[in-house]
mmCIF file of C-alpha atoms in Angstrom:
data_model
loop_
_atom_site.group_PDB
_atom_site.id
_atom_site.type_symbol
_atom_site.label_atom_id
_atom_site.label_comp_id
_atom_site.label_asym_id
_atom_site.label_seq_id
_atom_site.Cartn_x
_atom_site.Cartn_y
_atom_site.Cartn_z
ATOM 1 C CA MET S 1 12.258 35.409 166.342
ATOM 2 C CA SER S 2 14.298 36.752 163.576
ATOM 3 C CA SER S 3 17.579 38.617 163.984
ATOM 4 C CA THR S 4 19.304 41.053 161.720
ATOM 5 C CA SER S 5 22.567 39.822 160.304
ATOM 6 C CA THR S 6 25.597 42.024 160.707
ATOM 7 C CA THR S 7 26.035 41.792 156.988
ATOM 8 C CA ASP S 8 22.716 43.622 156.550
ATOM 9 C CA ARG S 9 23.849 46.693 158.534
ATOM 10 C CA PRO S 10 24.706 49.796 156.466
ATOM 11 C CA PRO S 11 28.413 50.515 156.291
ATOM 12 C CA ALA S 12 29.762 53.161 158.720
ATOM 13 C CA PRO S 13 30.362 56.547 157.054
ATOM 14 C CA ARG S 14 33.949 57.112 156.051
ATOM 15 C CA ARG S 15 35.742 60.038 157.649
ATOM 16 C CA ARG S 16 36.600 62.729 155.207
ATOM 17 C CA PRO S 17 40.225 63.719 155.173
ATOM 18 C CA ARG S 18 40.979 66.917 157.068
ATOM 19 C CA ARG S 19 43.774 67.920 154.771
ATOM 20 C CA ARG S 20 41.634 70.483 152.957
ATOM 21 C CA GLY S 21 40.756 72.198 156.264
ATOM 22 C CA LEU S 22 44.427 72.239 157.294
ATOM 23 C CA TRP S 23 45.489 73.901 154.058
ATOM 24 C CA THR S 24 42.700 76.462 154.426
ATOM 25 C CA THR S 25 43.893 77.322 157.953
ATOM 26 C CA LEU S 26 47.484 77.657 156.815
ATOM 27 C CA ALA S 27 46.437 79.904 153.932
ATOM 28 C CA VAL S 28 44.514 82.187 156.299
ATOM 29 C CA LEU S 29 47.477 82.384 158.677
ATOM 30 C CA ALA S 30 49.826 83.199 155.799
ATOM 31 C CA ALA S 31 47.490 85.951 154.607
ATOM 32 C CA LEU S 32 47.330 87.409 158.126
ATOM 33 C CA LEU S 33 51.121 87.407 158.366
ATOM 34 C CA VAL S 34 51.416 89.219 155.039
ATOM 35 C CA VAL S 35 48.870 91.821 156.145
ATOM 36 C CA ALA S 36 50.668 92.264 159.473
ATOM 37 C CA ALA S 37 54.006 92.703 157.715
ATOM 38 C CA PHE S 38 52.663 95.552 155.603
ATOM 39 C CA VAL S 39 50.014 97.079 157.833
ATOM 40 C CA GLY S 40 51.785 96.649 161.173
ATOM 41 C CA PRO S 41 54.613 99.102 160.469
ATOM 42 C CA ARG S 42 52.106 101.636 159.098
ATOM 43 C CA VAL S 43 49.992 101.368 162.244
ATOM 44 C CA TYR S 44 53.107 101.682 164.397
ATOM 45 C CA ALA S 45 54.256 104.715 162.405
ATOM 46 C CA ALA S 46 50.865 106.389 162.851
ATOM 47 C CA LEU S 47 50.840 105.721 166.602
ATOM 48 C CA ALA S 48 54.455 106.842 166.991
ATOM 49 C CA ALA S 49 53.699 110.064 165.125
ATOM 50 C CA ASP S 50 51.055 110.809 167.746
ATOM 51 C CA ASP S 51 53.499 109.998 170.559
ATOM 52 C CA ALA S 52 56.326 112.196 169.240
ATOM 53 C CA ALA S 53 56.712 115.331 171.333
ATOM 54 C CA ALA S 54 56.310 118.670 169.618
ATOM 55 C CA PRO S 55 59.507 120.639 168.957
ATOM 56 C CA LEU S 56 60.596 122.808 171.858
ATOM 57 C CA THR S 57 59.861 126.425 170.993
ATOM 58 C CA THR S 58 59.463 129.685 172.836
ATOM 59 C CA THR S 59 55.959 130.514 174.033
ATOM 60 C CA ALA S 60 56.450 134.237 173.600
ATOM 61 C CA ALA S 61 53.540 136.124 172.083
ATOM 62 C CA THR S 62 55.846 138.844 170.766
ATOM 63 C CA ALA S 63 58.043 138.322 167.743
ATOM 64 C CA ALA S 64 61.710 137.637 168.328
ATOM 65 C CA THR S 65 63.963 140.593 167.607
ATOM 66 C CA THR S 66 67.666 141.029 167.086
ATOM 67 C CA PRO S 67 69.960 141.871 170.007
ATOM 68 C CA THR S 68 70.314 145.543 170.876
ATOM 69 C CA ALA S 69 73.051 147.452 172.614
ATOM 70 C CA ALA S 70 73.448 146.926 176.354
ATOM 71 C CA SER S 71 71.066 148.976 178.427
ATOM 72 C CA ASP S 72 72.321 151.397 181.077
ATOM 73 C CA ASP S 73 69.813 149.780 183.398
ATOM 74 C CA ALA S 74 71.189 146.227 183.086
ATOM 75 C CA THR S 75 68.602 144.595 185.327
ATOM 76 C CA LEU S 76 69.605 141.115 184.152
ATOM 77 C CA ASP S 77 73.114 141.452 185.548
ATOM 78 C CA GLY S 78 74.062 138.746 188.013
ATOM 79 C CA THR S 79 74.221 134.981 188.372
ATOM 80 C CA TRP S 80 71.238 132.841 187.406
ATOM 81 C CA ALA S 81 70.559 129.161 188.122
ATOM 82 C CA ILE S 82 68.644 126.721 185.926
ATOM 83 C CA ALA S 83 65.306 126.155 187.663
ATOM 84 C CA PRO S 84 63.657 122.719 188.048
ATOM 85 C CA GLY S 85 61.156 121.829 185.356
ATOM 86 C CA GLY S 86 63.253 122.487 182.258
ATOM 87 C CA THR S 87 63.202 120.098 179.306
ATOM 88 C CA ALA S 88 65.934 118.710 177.085
ATOM 89 C CA GLY S 89 66.184 115.820 174.676
ATOM 90 C CA TYR S 90 66.636 114.620 171.145
ATOM 91 C CA ARG S 91 64.667 114.086 167.946
ATOM 92 C CA VAL S 92 65.591 111.459 165.329
ATOM 93 C CA GLU S 93 64.034 109.801 162.304
ATOM 94 C CA GLU S 94 63.607 106.042 162.595
ATOM 95 C CA VAL S 95 62.805 103.718 159.689
ATOM 96 C CA LEU S 96 60.800 100.575 160.478
ATOM 97 C CA ASN S 97 60.275 98.280 157.487
ATOM 98 C CA GLY S 98 60.281 101.270 155.176
ATOM 99 C CA GLN S 99 58.017 103.438 157.364
ATOM 100 C CA ASP S 100 59.410 106.772 158.611
ATOM 101 C CA VAL S 101 58.847 107.417 162.310
ATOM 102 C CA THR S 102 59.825 110.497 164.317
ATOM 103 C CA VAL S 103 61.182 109.552 167.749
ATOM 104 C CA THR S 104 61.631 112.030 170.596
ATOM 105 C CA GLY S 105 63.426 111.493 173.888
ATOM 106 C CA ARG S 106 62.828 113.864 176.801
ATOM 107 C CA THR S 107 64.049 114.529 180.342
ATOM 108 C CA ASP S 108 63.465 117.204 182.964
ATOM 109 C CA GLN S 109 66.776 116.466 184.676
ATOM 110 C CA VAL S 110 68.577 119.595 183.494
ATOM 111 C CA SER S 111 70.938 121.761 185.553
ATOM 112 C CA GLY S 112 73.267 124.696 184.954
ATOM 113 C CA ALA S 113 73.995 128.361 185.510
ATOM 114 C CA LEU S 114 74.127 131.667 183.614
ATOM 115 C CA THR S 115 76.076 134.857 184.228
ATOM 116 C CA VAL S 116 75.034 138.256 182.854
ATOM 117 C CA THR S 117 77.482 141.151 183.002
ATOM 118 C CA ALA S 118 76.780 144.648 181.645
ATOM 119 C CA GLY S 119 73.804 143.384 179.672
ATOM 120 C CA GLN S 120 75.677 140.479 178.085
ATOM 121 C CA LEU S 121 75.407 136.775 178.715
ATOM 122 C CA THR S 122 79.062 136.123 179.460
ATOM 123 C CA ALA S 123 78.944 132.560 180.787
ATOM 124 C CA ALA S 124 76.506 129.674 180.613
ATOM 125 C CA THR S 125 76.565 125.954 181.289
ATOM 126 C CA VAL S 126 73.784 123.422 180.788
ATOM 127 C CA SER S 127 74.091 119.774 181.816
ATOM 128 C CA VAL S 128 71.584 117.049 180.875
ATOM 129 C CA ASP S 129 71.295 113.717 182.702
ATOM 130 C CA LEU S 130 71.250 111.218 179.813
ATOM 131 C CA ALA S 131 70.202 108.209 181.906
ATOM 132 C CA SER S 132 66.866 109.892 182.583
ATOM 133 C CA VAL S 133 66.023 110.522 178.895
ATOM 134 C CA THR S 134 62.988 108.444 177.907
ATOM 135 C CA THR S 135 60.874 107.762 174.817
ATOM 136 C CA ASP S 136 57.693 105.732 174.374
ATOM 137 C CA SER S 137 59.715 102.486 174.375
ATOM 138 C CA SER S 138 61.723 101.067 177.284
ATOM 139 C CA GLN S 139 63.609 98.800 174.855
ATOM 140 C CA ARG S 140 64.666 101.797 172.790
ATOM 141 C CA ASP S 141 65.716 103.620 175.978
ATOM 142 C CA GLY S 142 67.847 100.654 177.015
ATOM 143 C CA GLN S 143 69.624 100.759 173.653
ATOM 144 C CA PHE S 144 70.107 104.530 173.997
ATOM 145 C CA ARG S 145 71.852 104.098 177.376
ATOM 146 C CA SER S 146 73.995 101.159 176.288
ATOM 147 C CA SER S 147 77.748 101.330 175.717
ATOM 148 C CA ARG S 148 77.168 100.908 171.967
ATOM 149 C CA ILE S 149 75.269 104.199 171.763
ATOM 150 C CA MET S 150 75.467 106.785 174.585
ATOM 151 C CA ASP S 151 77.323 104.713 177.198
ATOM 152 C CA VAL S 152 75.744 106.598 180.095
ATOM 153 C CA GLU S 153 77.751 104.697 182.693
ATOM 154 C CA GLN S 154 80.958 106.248 181.381
ATOM 155 C CA HIS S 155 79.442 109.500 180.075
ATOM 156 C CA PRO S 156 76.342 110.274 182.176
ATOM 157 C CA THR S 157 75.714 113.820 180.922
ATOM 158 C CA ALA S 158 75.582 115.955 177.804
ATOM 159 C CA ASP S 159 77.150 119.349 178.488
ATOM 160 C CA LEU S 160 76.846 122.712 176.767
ATOM 161 C CA ALA S 161 79.188 125.594 177.597
ATOM 162 C CA LEU S 162 79.097 129.130 176.197
ATOM 163 C CA THR S 163 82.418 130.404 174.783
ATOM 164 C CA GLU S 164 81.418 133.804 173.351
ATOM 165 C CA PRO S 165 79.372 136.575 175.011
ATOM 166 C CA VAL S 166 75.795 137.158 173.854
ATOM 167 C CA PRO S 167 74.419 140.750 173.897
ATOM 168 C CA LEU S 168 71.026 140.847 175.603
ATOM 169 C CA GLY S 169 70.426 144.574 175.702
ATOM 170 C CA GLY S 170 67.463 145.824 177.681
ATOM 171 C CA LEU S 171 65.201 142.798 177.634
ATOM 172 C CA ASP S 172 61.811 143.863 178.998
ATOM 173 C CA VAL S 173 59.361 141.481 180.645
ATOM 174 C CA GLY S 174 57.400 139.679 177.908
ATOM 175 C CA SER S 175 60.038 140.349 175.235
ATOM 176 C CA THR S 176 61.888 137.678 173.282
ATOM 177 C CA LEU S 177 65.334 137.957 171.747
ATOM 178 C CA ALA S 178 66.735 135.835 168.899
ATOM 179 C CA VAL S 179 70.363 134.944 169.610
ATOM 180 C CA ASP S 180 73.138 132.576 168.574
ATOM 181 C CA LEU S 181 74.736 130.633 171.409
ATOM 182 C CA VAL S 182 78.358 130.013 170.417
ATOM 183 C CA GLY S 183 80.017 127.380 172.550
ATOM 184 C CA THR S 184 80.926 123.719 172.885
ATOM 185 C CA LEU S 185 78.828 120.583 173.149
ATOM 186 C CA THR S 186 80.276 117.530 174.888
ATOM 187 C CA LEU S 187 78.607 114.229 174.119
ATOM 188 C CA LYS S 188 79.965 110.768 174.904
ATOM 189 C CA GLY S 189 83.352 112.244 175.756
ATOM 190 C CA THR S 190 83.683 114.198 172.503
ATOM 191 C CA THR S 191 83.653 118.006 172.532
ATOM 192 C CA ARG S 192 82.864 120.012 169.413
ATOM 193 C CA ASP S 193 82.283 123.684 168.652
ATOM 194 C CA VAL S 194 78.648 124.542 168.015
ATOM 195 C CA THR S 195 76.448 127.536 167.217
ATOM 196 C CA ILE S 196 72.914 127.068 168.470
ATOM 197 C CA PRO S 197 70.059 129.283 167.230
ATOM 198 C CA ALA S 198 68.035 130.154 170.324
ATOM 199 C CA THR S 199 65.632 132.589 171.922
ATOM 200 C CA VAL S 200 65.886 134.328 175.277
ATOM 201 C CA GLN S 201 62.527 135.285 176.756
ATOM 202 C CA ARG S 202 62.064 137.546 179.784
ATOM 203 C CA THR S 203 59.035 135.823 181.312
ATOM 204 C CA ALA S 204 59.105 137.803 184.573
ATOM 205 C CA GLU S 205 61.256 140.319 186.410
ATOM 206 C CA ASP S 206 63.117 137.421 188.001
ATOM 207 C CA ALA S 207 62.782 134.703 185.333
ATOM 208 C CA VAL S 208 64.313 134.104 181.904
ATOM 209 C CA THR S 209 63.632 131.193 179.554
ATOM 210 C CA VAL S 210 66.225 130.036 177.014
ATOM 211 C CA THR S 211 65.081 127.726 174.200
ATOM 212 C CA GLY S 212 67.206 126.315 171.402
ATOM 213 C CA SER S 213 67.797 123.400 169.047
ATOM 214 C CA LEU S 214 70.807 122.106 167.160
ATOM 215 C CA GLY S 215 71.001 119.709 164.238
ATOM 216 C CA LEU S 216 73.951 117.327 164.468
ATOM 217 C CA THR S 217 75.524 114.186 163.081
ATOM 218 C CA TRP S 218 75.745 111.450 165.729
ATOM 219 C CA SER S 219 78.908 109.891 164.338
ATOM 220 C CA ASP S 220 80.731 113.210 164.864
ATOM 221 C CA TYR S 221 80.417 112.425 168.585
ATOM 222 C CA GLY S 222 81.303 108.746 168.342
ATOM 223 C CA VAL S 223 77.653 107.717 168.619
ATOM 224 C CA GLN S 224 76.664 104.742 166.474
ATOM 225 C CA ALA S 225 73.144 105.065 165.091
ATOM 226 C CA PRO S 226 71.323 101.718 165.552
ATOM 227 C CA ASP S 227 70.729 99.581 162.455
ATOM 228 C CA LEU S 228 69.049 96.234 163.197
ATOM 229 C CA GLY S 229 67.934 95.489 159.642
ATOM 230 C CA PHE S 230 64.186 95.847 160.143
ATOM 231 C CA VAL S 231 64.681 99.110 162.041
ATOM 232 C CA SER S 232 67.342 101.779 161.567
ATOM 233 C CA VAL S 233 68.014 105.303 162.795
ATOM 234 C CA GLN S 234 69.415 108.094 160.660
ATOM 235 C CA ASP S 235 72.892 109.376 161.505
ATOM 236 C CA THR S 236 71.544 112.909 161.810
ATOM 237 C CA GLY S 237 69.196 114.286 164.439
ATOM 238 C CA THR S 238 68.380 117.263 166.633
ATOM 239 C CA VAL S 239 69.062 118.082 170.257
ATOM 240 C CA GLU S 240 66.599 120.478 171.899
ATOM 241 C CA PHE S 241 66.256 122.284 175.187
ATOM 242 C CA SER S 242 64.040 124.794 176.916
ATOM 243 C CA VAL S 243 65.124 125.892 180.389
ATOM 244 C CA SER S 244 64.187 128.679 182.763
ATOM 245 C CA ALA S 245 66.666 130.513 184.953
ATOM 246 C CA VAL S 246 66.113 132.456 188.165
ATOM 247 C CA PRO S 247 68.509 134.618 190.211
ATOM 248 C CA ALA S 248 70.905 132.408 192.166
#
């Protein structure tokens, strides 16, 4: 019998180096990271734009008018309490890797009272629970409540107080009045004079809705706008509210 010599066997195939495949994988990963760096913020900005709440405005069908003289039949006279279900919050512009994003924070934890005397709004207070203000991001909300920004443990509320009377005149049911609310805003322990453009809407015989917004500079109230390098918040923003009041 004959046998095949080991020297006659064909040589085993040599393994090709995998270095080329490794470099290809690394190149693909690098390309994906570049795409994510540029596309990611744009996608986030588009999604955040959809999540941003619309500005708080009056729902009146009639056009706002200017205040008139007090009516002899001052049916609004008396003390009114802020009813549950109101809304207050803020609106700021955030920049993420060069992409502009509108961020809105909202809460329904709003309380207060109004006093109407002889057809004039003579006293008003509105208090907002800042710890309950939320956005679409729990991380952002944690920063908002922190001592570096709002410090809600030491300053749990934002407070608005009227300091000048506002003529309401004879405000019929369904009518809306454009007014200026002159008063003070207290935020993070700092109180400043403000004038807030607003509307007063008589939604029912026993219900009034007050809606307003005020542009402000956060640093005026000792609030430091976050700047983490890749994301920053402008030092200016808007506070908004829309609350209904009923006879107390």
